[in-house]
Amino acid sequence: MFISDSLTINNNGHLAIGGADVVSLAEKYGTPLYIMDEDKIRRTCREYNNALKECYGDNFLVFYASKAFSSKYIYKVIDSEGFGTDVVSGGELYTALKAGFPAGKIAFHGNNKTPAEIEFALKNNIRDFVVDNVFELHLLDETAKKLGVRAKISFRIKPGVDAHTHDFIKTGQIDSKFGVALENGEAFDIIKEALTLSNIELCGVHCHIGSQIFDAEPFSHAAEIMMQFMASIKNEFGYELSELNLGGGFGIRYTEKDDPNSIYESVKNFTDTVKCEAQKHGLKLPFISIEPGRSVVAESGITVYTVGSVKNIPGVRTYVSVDGGMTDNPRYALYGAEYMMLLPERPSAKPSGKVTVAGRNCESGDLLGEDVPLPEVTPGDLLTVLTTGAYNYSMASNYNRVPRPPVVMVNHGEDKLIIKRETYEDLIANDLM
Ligand SMILES: *Cc1c(COP(=O)(O)O)cnc(C)c1O
C-alpha cells in the first residue's frame, strides 16, 4: 500500500521501515531523524547487477553516484555489493577512502575539479577520471607527468538527448555546463588532443543525460548516439575506445504520479541497443558502466519530524511547522520536488484536508510541501516524509545554525546509528575567535 516496499504497518498500528517501528526510533534518537533501510539498498544493488549480468554478461561495472548520499557506511554497503563508486569532490573521495573503498573502483567526476583534488586522486590511484573539458585535460596530463603516472580517463560527452525531465536536472543538451558537445565538433577535438598527451590513457566516453528519467528510450537513444560516436572515433583515428559509461538518472517514485520503468527494462533496452550498434559498426562490445545514485538510495529513506505550531489562516491555508526543513531537505525549496507524507503514529488515518508543511528556517520558501493531504495534525505529532534517502542528507546545511540530523540504518528490524546528530559544539568547531 505504500510507495516503497520498505514500509509496512506493524502490530502497534505504527509505520515501520525495514521492520523497525518508526515511532520507537523517533523516541530513541529524537527528531528530526533520517532512517534508511539497508536491506532495500542491497536489494536494489542486486537488481542492477543481476539485470546487467543477464543482459550483458560480465563486462560491466555499476558505479554508485555517491553525491546522492555520501557517508562512510554507505560506501561499505555498496562495496560489499560489488559496486564501484563515483565521487565529485575531494571530500567524497576522502570519505570513500576512509571507509576502505577500493581506489581501483572509484571514478572522479565534476566540471571543475581543482588542482589539489586531481593530485589527491592521482596519488591514491583511483580507477579513472571523467574529464569534462580541455582545461582539465591538460591539468590532469601535467599533474600526472609531475607524479610520474598515467591517468586513465574517459570524456563527458553531451549527446544532445532530450531526457524528458525537469530543466534543473537535465544535462545532456548542448547548453549545459557539463561536458563537451557532439554537434559542434568539440567532442572530436578533445579526443584528438587527448591522443597526443603522453600521461593520459584514453579509455572511453561517458554521458549522463539527466535525472529522474522514467522512460527507457532516452537511455537507449543516448547509447545509440554514443556508439555511433565511438565508431566515428575508430574510423577517424584508428583508435577503438573500450569503455562506454551511460551515466545515472534512473527515475524513482516520489509520489503515485511517478511511473518509472523497472531497472530490468531500462537495462535490457540500452544493452540491446549497445549490442545492436556494436554489430552494425563492427565494434567490440564495450565495457559498460552506469551510475545510478537516486535510484539506489532514495526509496530506502524517510525523515521523521515533530510537529510544532499548526497555524490555520482562515480562507488562506494551514501551515503545519516541523522541527526541520530546508536545512535537512532543500529539494522543495530548490525545485518544487513533491513528497508523500504521513503520520507514523496512525499511518492509515484518512486525510482530513490539505496543508502546507513548513520548516523552521527563516525563509518564506522553507517549505517541505504544499497541498499535502494529511489527517488532523496537532502539535507534538510525528510527521514522516517518504523517499528522502537521496539528495537530502547530502544536501543538508547548517543554515540558521541548525545541527544536521542523525542517520539511522535499519536492517531486518535492527537499528544502528551510522551518523550521529550534530551538536552545538560541532557548530562552533571551526570558529577560531
Ligand atoms: C548526478 C549524477 C549521477 C546520478 O544521478 P541520479 O539521478 O542520482 O541517478 C550519475 N552520473 C553523473 C555524472 C551525475 O552527475
Short mmCIF file of C-alpha atoms and ligand atoms in Angstrom, two decimals:
data_model
loop_
_atom_site.label_atom_id
_atom_site.label_comp_id
_atom_site.label_asym_id
_atom_site.label_seq_id
_atom_site.Cartn_x
_atom_site.Cartn_y
_atom_site.Cartn_z
CA MET A 1 0.00 0.00 0.00
CA PHE A 2 2.99 2.34 0.45
CA ILE A 3 5.16 3.87 -2.22
CA SER A 4 8.20 1.90 -1.05
CA ASP A 5 8.22 -1.81 -0.23
CA SER A 6 10.36 -0.97 2.83
CA LEU A 7 7.30 0.42 4.57
CA THR A 8 4.63 -1.52 6.42
CA ILE A 9 2.17 -1.05 9.26
CA ASN A 10 3.19 -3.08 12.32
CA ASN A 11 1.19 -4.68 15.14
CA ASN A 12 1.09 -1.39 17.06
CA GLY A 13 -0.57 0.23 14.06
CA HIS A 14 2.59 2.30 13.55
CA LEU A 15 4.59 2.88 10.42
CA ALA A 16 7.56 0.51 10.19
CA ILE A 17 10.56 0.73 7.90
CA GLY A 18 12.67 -2.34 7.25
CA GLY A 19 10.71 -3.99 10.07
CA ALA A 20 11.59 -1.27 12.65
CA ASP A 21 8.93 0.85 14.37
CA VAL A 22 9.33 4.46 13.22
CA VAL A 23 7.70 5.87 16.37
CA SER A 24 10.09 3.94 18.64
CA LEU A 25 13.08 5.07 16.59
CA ALA A 26 11.93 8.68 16.88
CA GLU A 27 11.70 8.24 20.67
CA LYS A 28 15.11 6.59 20.83
CA TYR A 29 17.04 9.01 18.61
CA GLY A 30 14.92 12.17 18.66
CA THR A 31 13.75 14.22 15.69
CA PRO A 32 14.41 15.31 13.02
CA LEU A 33 15.73 11.90 12.09
CA TYR A 34 16.72 10.25 8.83
CA ILE A 35 16.09 6.50 8.68
CA MET A 36 17.32 4.24 5.88
CA ASP A 37 16.66 0.58 5.13
CA GLU A 38 19.90 -1.23 4.38
CA ASP A 39 18.18 -4.33 3.03
CA LYS A 40 16.29 -2.19 0.50
CA ILE A 41 19.56 -0.62 -0.69
CA ARG A 42 21.17 -4.03 -1.02
CA ARG A 43 18.19 -5.44 -2.91
CA THR A 44 18.38 -2.55 -5.37
CA CYS A 45 22.12 -3.07 -5.91
CA ARG A 46 21.45 -6.72 -6.69
CA GLU A 47 18.70 -5.79 -9.10
CA TYR A 48 21.16 -3.67 -11.09
CA ASN A 49 23.91 -6.28 -11.03
CA ASN A 50 21.58 -9.15 -11.92
CA ALA A 51 19.96 -7.23 -14.75
CA LEU A 52 23.31 -6.31 -16.29
CA LYS A 53 24.68 -9.79 -15.88
CA GLU A 54 21.65 -11.32 -17.50
CA CYS A 55 21.51 -8.82 -20.37
CA TYR A 56 25.19 -8.19 -21.00
CA GLY A 57 27.41 -10.79 -19.28
CA ASP A 58 30.32 -9.85 -17.02
CA ASN A 59 31.76 -6.92 -18.92
CA PHE A 60 30.28 -4.13 -16.75
CA LEU A 61 30.56 -2.21 -13.52
CA VAL A 62 27.84 -0.24 -11.76
CA PHE A 63 29.14 2.88 -10.05
CA TYR A 64 27.04 4.29 -7.23
CA ALA A 65 26.83 8.07 -7.72
CA SER A 66 27.61 8.88 -4.14
CA LYS A 67 26.56 12.52 -4.25
CA ALA A 68 23.06 11.12 -3.63
CA PHE A 69 24.13 10.08 -0.13
CA SER A 70 27.73 10.01 0.94
CA SER A 71 28.88 8.62 4.26
CA LYS A 72 31.43 6.04 5.32
CA TYR A 73 28.81 3.40 5.94
CA ILE A 74 27.11 3.64 2.55
CA TYR A 75 30.47 3.15 0.81
CA LYS A 76 30.92 -0.05 2.85
CA VAL A 77 27.47 -1.31 1.90
CA ILE A 78 27.83 -0.69 -1.81
CA ASP A 79 31.38 -2.05 -1.86
CA SER A 80 30.12 -5.26 -0.34
CA GLU A 81 27.52 -5.44 -3.13
CA GLY A 82 30.26 -5.31 -5.75
CA PHE A 83 29.61 -1.76 -6.95
CA GLY A 84 32.17 0.89 -7.82
CA THR A 85 31.53 4.48 -6.84
CA ASP A 86 31.57 7.95 -8.39
CA VAL A 87 32.86 10.91 -6.45
CA VAL A 88 32.60 14.56 -7.42
CA SER A 89 34.83 16.18 -4.83
CA GLY A 90 37.89 15.65 -2.69
CA GLY A 91 35.54 15.35 0.28
CA GLU A 92 33.60 12.46 -1.21
CA LEU A 93 36.84 10.80 -2.28
CA TYR A 94 38.29 11.21 1.21
CA THR A 95 35.15 9.71 2.76
CA ALA A 96 35.22 6.72 0.40
CA LEU A 97 38.92 6.06 1.04
CA LYS A 98 38.44 6.38 4.81
CA ALA A 99 35.64 3.82 4.53
CA GLY A 100 38.13 1.44 2.91
CA PHE A 101 36.52 1.65 -0.52
CA PRO A 102 38.90 0.17 -3.12
CA ALA A 103 40.51 3.08 -5.01
CA GLY A 104 40.57 0.95 -8.16
CA LYS A 105 36.77 1.16 -8.29
CA ILE A 106 36.44 4.93 -7.82
CA ALA A 107 35.72 7.32 -10.70
CA PHE A 108 36.15 11.09 -10.32
CA HIS A 109 33.53 13.39 -11.89
CA GLY A 110 32.75 17.08 -11.94
CA ASN A 111 33.03 20.06 -14.25
CA ASN A 112 35.67 21.90 -12.24
CA LYS A 113 37.95 19.58 -10.32
CA THR A 114 40.60 21.61 -8.55
CA PRO A 115 44.36 21.04 -8.99
CA ALA A 116 44.53 19.82 -5.39
CA GLU A 117 41.68 17.34 -5.94
CA ILE A 118 43.30 15.98 -9.10
CA GLU A 119 46.59 15.47 -7.30
CA PHE A 120 44.89 13.85 -4.33
CA ALA A 121 43.03 11.44 -6.62
CA LEU A 122 46.12 10.58 -8.69
CA LYS A 123 48.19 9.92 -5.58
CA ASN A 124 45.54 7.49 -4.40
CA ASN A 125 45.44 5.60 -7.72
CA ILE A 126 41.73 5.92 -8.38
CA ARG A 127 40.32 3.98 -11.31
CA ASP A 128 39.65 6.84 -13.68
CA PHE A 129 38.71 10.45 -14.26
CA VAL A 130 35.70 11.50 -16.26
CA VAL A 131 37.25 14.56 -17.87
CA ASP A 132 34.91 17.45 -18.50
CA ASN A 133 36.87 19.93 -20.63
CA VAL A 134 40.16 20.69 -22.34
CA PHE A 135 41.49 22.82 -19.49
CA GLU A 136 41.05 19.88 -17.14
CA LEU A 137 42.60 17.51 -19.67
CA HIS A 138 45.85 19.48 -19.69
CA LEU A 139 45.84 19.99 -15.94
CA LEU A 140 45.45 16.26 -15.49
CA ASP A 141 48.21 15.45 -18.01
CA GLU A 142 50.63 17.86 -16.32
CA THR A 143 49.82 16.64 -12.82
CA ALA A 144 50.21 13.02 -13.90
CA LYS A 145 53.57 13.87 -15.51
CA LYS A 146 54.74 15.53 -12.29
CA LEU A 147 53.77 12.44 -10.28
CA GLY A 148 55.21 10.05 -12.87
CA VAL A 149 51.90 8.26 -13.56
CA ARG A 150 49.40 7.90 -16.39
CA ALA A 151 45.84 9.00 -15.77
CA LYS A 152 43.12 6.76 -17.11
CA ILE A 153 40.26 8.83 -18.47
CA SER A 154 37.00 8.97 -20.31
CA PHE A 155 35.28 12.10 -21.59
CA ARG A 156 31.98 13.57 -20.50
CA ILE A 157 30.02 13.96 -23.74
CA LYS A 158 26.78 15.88 -24.26
CA PRO A 159 24.91 13.58 -26.63
CA GLY A 160 22.11 16.11 -27.23
CA VAL A 161 19.38 13.80 -25.95
CA ASP A 162 16.18 15.17 -24.50
CA ALA A 163 15.73 13.40 -21.20
CA HIS A 164 12.08 14.42 -20.66
CA THR A 165 12.82 15.72 -17.19
CA HIS A 166 12.98 18.92 -15.13
CA ASP A 167 15.12 21.78 -16.55
CA PHE A 168 17.31 21.90 -13.45
CA ILE A 169 18.19 18.23 -13.63
CA LYS A 170 18.64 17.90 -17.39
CA THR A 171 22.26 17.70 -18.52
CA GLY A 172 22.58 16.02 -21.90
CA GLN A 173 21.85 19.03 -24.15
CA ILE A 174 24.37 21.46 -25.63
CA ASP A 175 23.52 24.29 -23.23
CA SER A 176 24.78 22.53 -20.13
CA LYS A 177 27.81 23.32 -18.01
CA PHE A 178 28.80 19.65 -18.08
CA GLY A 179 30.99 18.09 -20.74
CA VAL A 180 31.78 18.64 -24.40
CA ALA A 181 29.21 18.65 -27.19
CA LEU A 182 28.96 16.35 -30.16
CA GLU A 183 27.16 18.56 -32.64
CA ASN A 184 29.79 21.33 -32.81
CA GLY A 185 32.81 19.04 -33.06
CA GLU A 186 34.07 19.82 -29.57
CA ALA A 187 34.00 16.15 -28.57
CA PHE A 188 36.05 15.17 -31.61
CA ASP A 189 38.65 17.85 -30.96
CA ILE A 190 39.18 16.92 -27.34
CA ILE A 191 39.70 13.26 -28.22
CA LYS A 192 42.22 14.20 -30.88
CA GLU A 193 44.02 16.30 -28.28
CA ALA A 194 43.97 13.53 -25.65
CA LEU A 195 45.57 11.07 -28.05
CA THR A 196 48.64 13.33 -28.25
CA LEU A 197 49.21 13.50 -24.48
CA SER A 198 51.73 11.07 -23.03
CA ASN A 199 50.38 10.91 -19.49
CA ILE A 200 46.79 10.33 -20.49
CA GLU A 201 45.32 6.92 -21.22
CA LEU A 202 42.02 7.43 -23.02
CA CYS A 203 39.65 4.51 -22.39
CA GLY A 204 36.14 5.64 -23.06
CA VAL A 205 33.32 8.05 -23.32
CA HIS A 206 30.66 8.96 -20.83
CA CYS A 207 27.28 10.65 -20.89
CA HIS A 208 24.75 11.47 -18.22
CA ILE A 209 21.57 12.85 -19.72
CA GLY A 210 19.76 13.95 -16.59
CA SER A 211 17.99 12.68 -13.54
CA GLN A 212 14.62 11.24 -12.57
CA ILE A 213 14.13 9.82 -16.09
CA PHE A 214 11.19 7.42 -16.27
CA ASP A 215 11.45 6.07 -19.81
CA ALA A 216 13.96 3.59 -21.15
CA GLU A 217 14.01 5.34 -24.52
CA PRO A 218 16.32 8.31 -23.68
CA PHE A 219 18.95 5.87 -22.35
CA SER A 220 18.91 3.70 -25.43
CA HIS A 221 18.86 6.79 -27.64
CA ALA A 222 21.95 8.03 -25.80
CA ALA A 223 23.56 4.59 -26.15
CA GLU A 224 22.93 4.67 -29.89
CA ILE A 225 24.47 8.12 -30.31
CA MET A 226 27.47 7.25 -28.15
CA MET A 227 28.12 4.00 -30.04
CA GLN A 228 27.95 5.90 -33.33
CA PHE A 229 30.41 8.39 -31.91
CA MET A 230 32.75 5.57 -30.85
CA ALA A 231 32.53 4.21 -34.38
CA SER A 232 33.44 7.56 -35.88
CA ILE A 233 36.41 7.85 -33.49
CA LYS A 234 37.59 4.47 -34.67
CA ASN A 235 37.21 5.46 -38.32
CA GLU A 236 38.85 8.84 -37.89
CA PHE A 237 41.72 8.00 -35.55
CA GLY A 238 42.02 4.21 -35.82
CA TYR A 239 41.52 4.12 -32.05
CA GLU A 240 38.91 1.86 -30.53
CA LEU A 241 37.57 3.05 -27.20
CA SER A 242 36.93 0.16 -24.82
CA GLU A 243 34.52 1.70 -22.33
CA LEU A 244 31.08 3.25 -22.51
CA ASN A 245 29.50 4.85 -19.48
CA LEU A 246 25.83 5.77 -19.78
CA GLY A 247 25.54 7.68 -16.51
CA GLY A 248 22.73 7.66 -13.99
CA GLY A 249 19.34 9.28 -13.77
CA PHE A 250 17.06 6.25 -13.45
CA GLY A 251 13.76 7.52 -12.10
CA ILE A 252 12.08 6.51 -8.87
CA ARG A 253 8.68 7.04 -7.24
CA TYR A 254 8.28 10.07 -5.03
CA THR A 255 4.51 10.15 -5.43
CA GLU A 256 1.87 7.95 -7.00
CA LYS A 257 2.07 10.05 -10.19
CA ASP A 258 5.59 8.80 -10.83
CA ASP A 259 5.75 5.74 -13.03
CA PRO A 260 9.34 4.74 -13.80
CA ASN A 261 10.42 1.76 -15.85
CA SER A 262 11.77 -1.16 -13.89
CA ILE A 263 15.56 -1.41 -13.61
CA TYR A 264 15.44 -4.55 -15.71
CA GLU A 265 13.52 -2.86 -18.54
CA SER A 266 15.92 0.05 -18.71
CA VAL A 267 18.98 -2.20 -18.64
CA LYS A 268 17.53 -4.55 -21.25
CA ASN A 269 16.77 -1.63 -23.51
CA PHE A 270 20.14 0.07 -23.55
CA THR A 271 22.18 -3.15 -23.58
CA ASP A 272 20.19 -4.33 -26.60
CA THR A 273 20.99 -1.04 -28.30
CA VAL A 274 24.69 -1.30 -27.48
CA LYS A 275 24.88 -4.85 -28.84
CA CYS A 276 22.99 -3.91 -31.98
CA GLU A 277 25.13 -0.82 -32.64
CA ALA A 278 28.36 -2.74 -32.00
CA GLN A 279 27.41 -5.23 -34.64
CA LYS A 280 26.28 -2.55 -37.06
CA HIS A 281 29.56 -0.63 -36.80
CA GLY A 282 31.92 -3.57 -36.34
CA LEU A 283 32.93 -2.53 -32.84
CA LYS A 284 33.92 -4.80 -29.98
CA LEU A 285 31.35 -4.86 -27.22
CA PRO A 286 32.50 -2.13 -24.84
CA PHE A 287 32.89 -2.45 -21.10
CA ILE A 288 29.66 -0.86 -19.90
CA SER A 289 29.11 1.30 -16.84
CA ILE A 290 26.13 3.05 -15.37
CA GLU A 291 25.97 5.40 -12.41
CA PRO A 292 22.70 5.25 -10.51
CA GLY A 293 22.55 7.47 -7.43
CA ARG A 294 18.99 8.42 -6.56
CA SER A 295 17.56 5.02 -7.51
CA VAL A 296 19.97 3.18 -5.20
CA VAL A 297 19.07 5.06 -2.02
CA ALA A 298 16.02 7.34 -2.39
CA GLU A 299 13.26 4.81 -1.73
CA SER A 300 15.17 3.32 1.20
CA GLY A 301 14.94 6.52 3.24
CA ILE A 302 12.43 8.51 5.26
CA THR A 303 12.66 11.57 7.51
CA VAL A 304 10.78 11.86 10.79
CA TYR A 305 9.91 15.25 12.26
CA THR A 306 7.94 16.51 15.23
CA VAL A 307 5.15 18.94 14.52
CA GLY A 308 5.27 22.25 16.42
CA SER A 309 2.85 25.02 15.62
CA VAL A 310 -0.21 24.46 13.47
CA LYS A 311 -1.31 27.81 12.06
CA ASN A 312 -4.69 27.93 10.40
CA ILE A 313 -5.19 31.12 8.40
CA PRO A 314 -8.91 31.06 7.52
CA GLY A 315 -9.55 31.33 3.81
CA VAL A 316 -5.82 31.10 3.07
CA ARG A 317 -4.12 27.91 4.22
CA THR A 318 -2.94 25.91 7.20
CA TYR A 319 0.77 25.88 8.00
CA VAL A 320 2.00 22.80 9.82
CA SER A 321 5.52 23.58 11.05
CA VAL A 322 8.06 20.87 11.78
CA ASP A 323 11.39 20.84 13.61
CA GLY A 324 13.45 20.58 10.39
CA GLY A 325 13.02 21.92 6.89
CA MET A 326 15.23 23.19 4.06
CA THR A 327 18.31 22.54 6.20
CA ASP A 328 17.71 18.78 6.01
CA ASN A 329 15.70 18.68 2.77
CA PRO A 330 16.11 21.67 0.42
CA ARG A 331 14.51 19.96 -2.57
CA TYR A 332 11.07 21.55 -2.36
CA ALA A 333 12.65 24.98 -1.89
CA LEU A 334 15.08 24.34 -4.77
CA TYR A 335 12.80 22.87 -7.41
CA GLY A 336 9.38 22.19 -6.01
CA ALA A 337 10.08 18.48 -5.54
CA GLU A 338 6.96 16.68 -4.33
CA TYR A 339 6.92 14.18 -1.50
CA MET A 340 4.36 11.98 0.17
CA MET A 341 3.89 12.48 3.89
CA LEU A 342 2.07 10.64 6.62
CA LEU A 343 1.72 10.45 10.37
CA PRO A 344 3.72 7.41 11.56
CA GLU A 345 1.63 7.04 14.73
CA ARG A 346 -1.52 6.50 12.63
CA PRO A 347 -0.36 5.81 9.07
CA SER A 348 -3.73 4.54 7.86
CA ALA A 349 -5.75 7.56 9.11
CA LYS A 350 -7.68 9.19 6.27
CA PRO A 351 -6.64 12.71 5.21
CA SER A 352 -8.95 15.41 6.55
CA GLY A 353 -7.66 18.22 4.36
CA LYS A 354 -4.65 19.71 2.65
CA VAL A 355 -1.96 21.63 4.47
CA THR A 356 1.33 23.37 3.82
CA VAL A 357 4.19 21.71 5.66
CA ALA A 358 6.73 24.35 6.65
CA GLY A 359 10.23 24.11 8.04
CA ARG A 360 11.66 26.01 10.99
CA ASN A 361 14.12 28.12 8.99
CA CYS A 362 14.00 31.85 8.34
CA GLU A 363 12.94 31.82 4.69
CA SER A 364 9.36 32.01 3.45
CA GLY A 365 10.35 29.45 0.83
CA ASP A 366 11.36 26.99 3.55
CA LEU A 367 8.57 24.53 2.83
CA LEU A 368 8.56 20.75 2.53
CA GLY A 369 5.34 20.65 0.57
CA GLU A 370 2.08 22.43 -0.26
CA ASP A 371 -1.37 20.91 -0.70
CA VAL A 372 -0.23 17.91 1.31
CA PRO A 373 -3.15 15.65 2.24
CA LEU A 374 -2.90 14.81 5.96
CA PRO A 375 -5.22 13.71 8.76
CA GLU A 376 -5.91 16.20 11.58
CA VAL A 377 -2.47 17.20 12.94
CA THR A 378 -1.78 18.60 16.39
CA PRO A 379 1.43 19.89 17.99
CA GLY A 380 3.60 17.02 19.19
CA ASP A 381 2.54 14.62 16.43
CA LEU A 382 5.26 12.91 14.45
CA LEU A 383 5.29 13.55 10.70
CA THR A 384 7.16 11.40 8.19
CA VAL A 385 8.31 12.45 4.73
CA LEU A 386 8.83 9.45 2.46
CA THR A 387 11.53 8.78 -0.15
CA THR A 388 14.22 11.00 1.38
CA GLY A 389 17.18 8.61 1.04
CA ALA A 390 18.76 10.57 -1.83
CA TYR A 391 19.78 14.23 -2.03
CA ASN A 392 18.61 15.01 1.50
CA TYR A 393 21.39 14.33 3.99
CA SER A 394 23.91 15.06 1.23
CA MET A 395 22.31 18.45 0.57
CA ALA A 396 21.80 19.36 4.23
CA SER A 397 23.21 22.60 5.59
CA ASN A 398 23.69 24.45 8.86
CA TYR A 399 21.67 27.49 7.82
CA ASN A 400 20.37 29.23 10.94
CA ARG A 401 22.98 27.15 12.79
CA VAL A 402 20.64 24.20 12.82
CA PRO A 403 22.55 20.97 13.59
CA ARG A 404 22.24 18.26 10.93
CA PRO A 405 20.03 15.30 11.96
CA PRO A 406 21.47 11.83 12.53
CA VAL A 407 21.07 8.90 10.15
CA VAL A 408 19.87 5.55 11.47
CA MET A 409 20.26 2.45 9.33
CA VAL A 410 17.79 -0.36 9.88
CA ASN A 411 18.15 -3.88 8.61
CA HIS A 412 15.55 -6.59 9.21
CA GLY A 413 14.20 -4.82 12.28
CA GLU A 414 17.60 -3.96 13.84
CA ASP A 415 18.72 -0.34 14.02
CA LYS A 416 22.12 1.28 14.23
CA LEU A 417 23.25 4.88 14.29
CA ILE A 418 25.56 5.45 11.31
CA ILE A 419 25.81 9.26 11.52
CA LYS A 420 25.32 11.00 14.84
CA ARG A 421 23.35 14.17 15.39
CA GLU A 422 25.45 17.31 15.16
CA THR A 423 25.84 19.18 18.42
CA TYR A 424 26.05 22.90 19.15
CA GLU A 425 29.73 22.26 19.89
CA ASP A 426 30.15 20.85 16.34
CA LEU A 427 28.65 24.07 15.01
CA ILE A 428 31.37 26.23 16.54
CA ALA A 429 34.23 23.75 16.00
CA ASN A 430 35.69 25.85 13.16
CA ASP A 431 35.11 29.26 14.73
CA LEU A 432 38.60 30.40 15.70
CA MET A 433 37.77 33.57 17.57
C1 LIG B 1 24.19 13.04 -10.51
C2 LIG B 1 24.90 12.14 -11.41
C3 LIG B 1 24.60 10.78 -11.42
C4 LIG B 1 23.48 10.19 -10.61
O1 LIG B 1 22.23 10.65 -10.97
P1 LIG B 1 20.93 10.02 -10.29
O2 LIG B 1 19.81 10.77 -10.89
O3 LIG B 1 21.07 10.26 -8.84
O4 LIG B 1 20.91 8.58 -10.63
C5 LIG B 1 25.34 9.96 -12.24
N1 LIG B 1 26.34 10.44 -13.01
C6 LIG B 1 26.66 11.74 -13.03
C7 LIG B 1 27.76 12.21 -13.87
C8 LIG B 1 25.96 12.63 -12.23
O5 LIG B 1 26.27 13.93 -12.26
#
